[in-house]
Amino acid sequence: MTVTADTRTTDNGDVGDITAALRRTGVSGVDDSTLTRGMYSSDASLYRVVPQVVARPQHVDELKAVHQVSRELGVPLTMRGAGTSIAGNAVGEGIVLDTRDLRRIIEIDPDAGTATVEPGVVHADLQRAAAPHGLRFGPDPSTHPRCTIGGMIGNNACGTRALGYGRTVDNVEAATVLFGNGETAHFDARAGAATGATAEALLNLANQNLGHIRTSFGQFGRQISGYSLEHLLPENRGRIERFLAGTEGTLGTVLETTVNLVKDDPGRRLLVLGFPTVAEAADAVPHILESAPGRLIACEGMDSRLVALVRAAGKRVPELPRGESWLFVEVAGEGAEHVLGRVKEASGAVGDRLIADASEAAALWSIRGDGAGLAAVSLETPAHAGWEDSAVPPEHLGDWMRDFESLMKDFGLQGYPYGHFGDGCIHCRIDFPFKHGDPNSTGVFAEFMDACADALAQYGGSLSGEHGDGRTRSNLLPKMYAQTSLDLFAAAKEICDPQNLLNPGIITAPDDSGPVDHTEDIRATQPKRDLPWPGMLLPHDDGDLGAAAHRCTGVGSCVAPKAKGVMCPSYMASREEKDSTRGRARILQEAMDGTLVKGLADPAVHEALDLCLSCKGCASDCPTGVDMATYKSEALYQTYDRDEQGSPKRRLRPRSHYIMGRLPFWARLSAPMAPLANLSLKLPPVASVVKWVAGIDQRRSVPKFAHKTLRKAAAATGPRQYAPEGDWPVRSMLRRLSRRVDAQQEAAVGTDLPDVWVWADSFTNHFFPQSGLAALEFLRGQGLDVRIISKQGCCGLPWVTTGQLDQAKEHIDQTITTLEPHVSSGVPVIALEPSCLATLRGDAVELSPRPEAKTVAEGVSTFAELVSRLVDEGRVELPDLSDVDAVAQPHCHQSSIIGWDVDQQLLHSAGAQITKVAGCCGLAGNFGVEKGHYEMSVDVAETYLMPAVREQQDRDAQGRTQVVLADGMSCRVQLDDLADVPAIHLAELLAART
């Protein structure tokens, strides 16, 4: 699906000049394509601003060159880290500069307790580098797996544990800064006073206004809005590097910074306190702070509404104490539990629970981490950032919470408040009634923001407690600050950025015109392209692909450089925005309601979707429920099988769609002559032609057909042995298959029922029958009557992933008809290929309106699920696997849709040592074999799978049996192709040891 068409746009005559100038100065990563401009038009905020050019420098010298071009051409410049800014601080109309390739950790100095880094270093990467020294960077925002240190400085990020470890500004020790005026300066208070013309002018500005600054700034910890002028005061040693924290890229750019590290205390203790209401939880905060001065690391609040969202999303929620709102209080160090006892006594809580288990504590903290994403998509209408992170002195928090909830009620709005209660900072996503195509629908938003700002001012609060003012709140600063303060902001801007090129319109302007109202840039009010067709795979979004794509709020879980789950394998390999779930969602949003991308047929859409593996990882890992595999299928279907009016119209598809996208069909045709087909494909000229016709990369092997399908092998008469493929050491003696299965035995479901039915899915039946035979061998060896379902039933997965949805629906309906009587008979039905079962549990339910689809989805089990249930019932005994050392690659669809916990627990129960591989194998059905995808497929495999396999091979076995487990056909083919490693199904392992 590679697109070669030029997707660049020159709707602004200066675009070509900017691009050429950047390239002349040696900036390597310059892109003015429709694809890239569309992806960078939004961050995690409300706003959409299409840049002219995106630059991604590879070295600090290139970053300086971008600044130079900006000044010479008078083009605005906006800095962007991970693009997770909530307030619209990371979008701009000129050049957007992505710093994520400037990710060198220059030095960790454990003696000094500092780290020196470039601005694009990801917070979690710094934590990993500091951990061997027993150190950590203190502030930890919920976006810590992907936010950059430069971005944290820009917004003065704080996070959950700022109460104990300080804000970002409190941890900045030194910085090298390039100001908007072109001056580069290094600031380090440890080495003496700040020097340079810009520093001198800023310090003079402060010295001329000492009284006002002392009484107006730094009044409480979370006073983040505006410029933090208190750092320029003599008593604070005139620290320019700290003054720049929170200036949102409007004054200068950090080229390098040294930050403090703190001791990482693994002995943190968490106390959860329950209260009747969120306001009463807020009332308790001052008493809690007084009970343990200087000892609290965190004091976080949330209520039952947010917890309910997490439970509804299928995520783990440990037991919580009595109450409808909770405070999470964390203490570390000697006597932590005694301190928490004092906290409990002072809190007046109606319930409490001390969390001793680290995994439980992690699960509770993850509720906070997923809060923004879940809250955005859980109300009847979408909830938005906006009034996102206001803060008040903690002693006023309870009263402010009551006022805030009352204001939401007065405006007919809903939201889920949560946040850093110990710092007086509250987060809330609110269902502002924006309407696509109606710029006037911002009225309620604007009125509510004004009313909240007025109310907040009565408590001496801050419009922003950690996310910055950005496009959202800059125009409200006159409600918070006196004119003298606003004049000081303008003067500082004039000193540092006299051309007003750095993030213009944010916080202030050098001509003293004041902040700009950016409501015209709100993404949700921009025109919506009317689509004439309903989506086939999108019942949860009423068939609206635009609504589905807008599930992506930009919080960026998919752009974390390290992943615990599956999402997003192509980004893990390339670290390119276009290969992330967010990048693809942004292009789909543009196709639905932007002016840049011209509908689903636009080449930019297909370029963005091309390297999506359809792994389904985002369906489970994205906090807002983005399912890019589904959106890709829908986009392909609408592109190739529908015209602009939504009527059926077939367009020529890529060759691979007709062959690999219909592989089960060709497998059935080839089954009678499988040995001959396999033999002919061993001839290089024949194989080369077949690969060309099928659209298969020439470096790939052609799938090998089984000499006998599972149905035929299981139905064969006479004694036979099952033997696993591969040369790993196992006991050679395996039980003979004890029973013949034929169609007559199951002609009428409901009579002569077995103990277990096995569904012969297309992949197991035609390519890996040994998995099915092993399942028969193991279960029959336990005395169970096990039979193969003789009727054909294909889940239609290859048709789904290539967007041939009408044909996929036909296959699914046929399979539902086949399986439903067996499921309804009450006899367990198992599936051996995880991707096929995942299709039944996911896509099939969405494509088929029949109630039987849900019956089948709920009634078919994995092999592990069945065996685990039978073990619990005492009907099956697990073999001893205590000498087995297994590297396990769960199929990505199983991880995302079904889950692999049951398999893991089963293996642990049998005594096996398991190394579970994260991510996707990289083959992902037809993706990895298609021409144009080979390199990405290999790169994805090299992210997690291949290193894990090589590590196992390099280990001394020490008499242990080493195996690679992979239930999915794709994973097994990938391992065979890339490493010549035989992988086995869980059923094969158990059968071999019985």
mmCIF file with all atom_site columns, N, CA and C in Angstrom, residues 74-94:
data_model
loop_
_atom_site.group_PDB
_atom_site.id
_atom_site.type_symbol
_atom_site.label_atom_id
_atom_site.label_alt_id
_atom_site.label_comp_id
_atom_site.label_asym_id
_atom_site.label_entity_id
_atom_site.label_seq_id
_atom_site.pdbx_PDB_ins_code
_atom_site.Cartn_x
_atom_site.Cartn_y
_atom_site.Cartn_z
_atom_site.occupancy
_atom_site.B_iso_or_equiv
_atom_site.pdbx_formal_charge
_atom_site.auth_seq_id
_atom_site.auth_comp_id
_atom_site.auth_asym_id
_atom_site.auth_atom_id
_atom_site.pdbx_PDB_model_num
ATOM 1  N N  . GLY A 1 74 ? 11.713 35.497 9.665  1.00 0.00 ? 74 GLY A N  1
ATOM 2  C CA . GLY A 1 74 ? 10.587 35.994 10.452 1.00 0.00 ? 74 GLY A CA 1
ATOM 3  C C  . GLY A 1 74 ? 9.458  34.993 10.574 1.00 0.00 ? 74 GLY A C  1
ATOM 4  N N  . VAL A 1 75 ? 9.817  33.707 10.678 1.00 0.00 ? 75 VAL A N  1
ATOM 5  C CA . VAL A 1 75 ? 8.818  32.629 10.752 1.00 0.00 ? 75 VAL A CA 1
ATOM 6  C C  . VAL A 1 75 ? 8.669  32.179 12.197 1.00 0.00 ? 75 VAL A C  1
ATOM 7  N N  . PRO A 1 76 ? 7.450  32.067 12.719 1.00 0.00 ? 76 PRO A N  1
ATOM 8  C CA . PRO A 1 76 ? 7.249  31.595 14.096 1.00 0.00 ? 76 PRO A CA 1
ATOM 9  C C  . PRO A 1 76 ? 7.831  30.204 14.304 1.00 0.00 ? 76 PRO A C  1
ATOM 10 N N  . LEU A 1 77 ? 8.284  29.957 15.516 1.00 0.00 ? 77 LEU A N  1
ATOM 11 C CA . LEU A 1 77 ? 8.901  28.683 15.866 1.00 0.00 ? 77 LEU A CA 1
ATOM 12 C C  . LEU A 1 77 ? 8.294  28.166 17.162 1.00 0.00 ? 77 LEU A C  1
ATOM 13 N N  . THR A 1 78 ? 7.802  26.932 17.107 1.00 0.00 ? 78 THR A N  1
ATOM 14 C CA . THR A 1 78 ? 7.205  26.295 18.284 1.00 0.00 ? 78 THR A CA 1
ATOM 15 C C  . THR A 1 78 ? 7.977  25.029 18.609 1.00 0.00 ? 78 THR A C  1
ATOM 16 N N  . MET A 1 79 ? 8.385  24.885 19.867 1.00 0.00 ? 79 MET A N  1
ATOM 17 C CA . MET A 1 79 ? 9.110  23.694 20.309 1.00 0.00 ? 79 MET A CA 1
ATOM 18 C C  . MET A 1 79 ? 8.116  22.612 20.715 1.00 0.00 ? 79 MET A C  1
ATOM 19 N N  . ARG A 1 80 ? 8.488  21.382 20.439 1.00 0.00 ? 80 ARG A N  1
ATOM 20 C CA . ARG A 1 80 ? 7.607  20.249 20.745 1.00 0.00 ? 80 ARG A CA 1
ATOM 21 C C  . ARG A 1 80 ? 8.456  19.073 21.206 1.00 0.00 ? 80 ARG A C  1
ATOM 22 N N  . GLY A 1 81 ? 8.085  18.513 22.357 1.00 0.00 ? 81 GLY A N  1
ATOM 23 C CA . GLY A 1 81 ? 8.744  17.305 22.832 1.00 0.00 ? 81 GLY A CA 1
ATOM 24 C C  . GLY A 1 81 ? 7.932  16.094 22.381 1.00 0.00 ? 81 GLY A C  1
ATOM 25 N N  . ALA A 1 82 ? 7.225  15.478 23.322 1.00 0.00 ? 82 ALA A N  1
ATOM 26 C CA . ALA A 1 82 ? 6.402  14.318 22.975 1.00 0.00 ? 82 ALA A CA 1
ATOM 27 C C  . ALA A 1 82 ? 5.031  14.729 22.450 1.00 0.00 ? 82 ALA A C  1
ATOM 28 N N  . GLY A 1 83 ? 4.733  16.028 22.435 1.00 0.00 ? 83 GLY A N  1
ATOM 29 C CA . GLY A 1 83 ? 3.441  16.488 21.921 1.00 0.00 ? 83 GLY A CA 1
ATOM 30 C C  . GLY A 1 83 ? 2.287  16.185 22.843 1.00 0.00 ? 83 GLY A C  1
ATOM 31 N N  . THR A 1 84 ? 2.545  16.094 24.147 1.00 0.00 ? 84 THR A N  1
ATOM 32 C CA . THR A 1 84 ? 1.480  15.771 25.107 1.00 0.00 ? 84 THR A CA 1
ATOM 33 C C  . THR A 1 84 ? 0.944  17.004 25.820 1.00 0.00 ? 84 THR A C  1
ATOM 34 N N  . SER A 1 85 ? 1.270  18.188 25.321 1.00 0.00 ? 85 SER A N  1
ATOM 35 C CA . SER A 1 85 ? 0.835  19.415 25.995 1.00 0.00 ? 85 SER A CA 1
ATOM 36 C C  . SER A 1 85 ? -0.681 19.555 25.970 1.00 0.00 ? 85 SER A C  1
ATOM 37 N N  . ILE A 1 86 ? -1.262 19.772 27.120 1.00 0.00 ? 86 ILE A N  1
ATOM 38 C CA . ILE A 1 86 ? -2.706 19.839 27.284 1.00 0.00 ? 86 ILE A CA 1
ATOM 39 C C  . ILE A 1 86 ? -3.256 21.211 26.908 1.00 0.00 ? 86 ILE A C  1
ATOM 40 N N  . ALA A 1 87 ? -2.444 22.244 27.037 1.00 0.00 ? 87 ALA A N  1
ATOM 41 C CA . ALA A 1 87 ? -2.945 23.608 26.871 1.00 0.00 ? 87 ALA A CA 1
ATOM 42 C C  . ALA A 1 87 ? -2.709 24.185 25.478 1.00 0.00 ? 87 ALA A C  1
ATOM 43 N N  . GLY A 1 88 ? -2.254 23.378 24.545 1.00 0.00 ? 88 GLY A N  1
ATOM 44 C CA . GLY A 1 88 ? -1.993 23.889 23.200 1.00 0.00 ? 88 GLY A CA 1
ATOM 45 C C  . GLY A 1 88 ? -0.682 24.625 23.104 1.00 0.00 ? 88 GLY A C  1
ATOM 46 N N  . ASN A 1 89 ? 0.308  24.183 23.890 1.00 0.00 ? 89 ASN A N  1
ATOM 47 C CA . ASN A 1 89 ? 1.607  24.848 23.897 1.00 0.00 ? 89 ASN A CA 1
ATOM 48 C C  . ASN A 1 89 ? 2.526  24.317 22.808 1.00 0.00 ? 89 ASN A C  1
ATOM 49 N N  . ALA A 1 90 ? 2.165  23.203 22.148 1.00 0.00 ? 90 ALA A N  1
ATOM 50 C CA . ALA A 1 90 ? 3.090  22.532 21.235 1.00 0.00 ? 90 ALA A CA 1
ATOM 51 C C  . ALA A 1 90 ? 2.598  22.525 19.794 1.00 0.00 ? 90 ALA A C  1
ATOM 52 N N  . VAL A 1 91 ? 1.682  23.433 19.446 1.00 0.00 ? 91 VAL A N  1
ATOM 53 C CA . VAL A 1 91 ? 1.247  23.587 18.058 1.00 0.00 ? 91 VAL A CA 1
ATOM 54 C C  . VAL A 1 91 ? 1.489  25.031 17.636 1.00 0.00 ? 91 VAL A C  1
ATOM 55 N N  . GLY A 1 92 ? 1.811  25.223 16.365 1.00 0.00 ? 92 GLY A N  1
ATOM 56 C CA . GLY A 1 92 ? 2.083  26.567 15.882 1.00 0.00 ? 92 GLY A CA 1
ATOM 57 C C  . GLY A 1 92 ? 2.008  26.630 14.374 1.00 0.00 ? 92 GLY A C  1
ATOM 58 N N  . GLU A 1 93 ? 1.839  27.828 13.858 1.00 0.00 ? 93 GLU A N  1
ATOM 59 C CA . GLU A 1 93 ? 1.562  27.995 12.439 1.00 0.00 ? 93 GLU A CA 1
ATOM 60 C C  . GLU A 1 93 ? 2.812  28.107 11.576 1.00 0.00 ? 93 GLU A C  1
ATOM 61 N N  . GLY A 1 94 ? 4.000  28.231 12.134 1.00 0.00 ? 94 GLY A N  1
ATOM 62 C CA . GLY A 1 94 ? 5.213  28.365 11.339 1.00 0.00 ? 94 GLY A CA 1
ATOM 63 C C  . GLY A 1 94 ? 5.991  27.067 11.280 1.00 0.00 ? 94 GLY A C  1
#
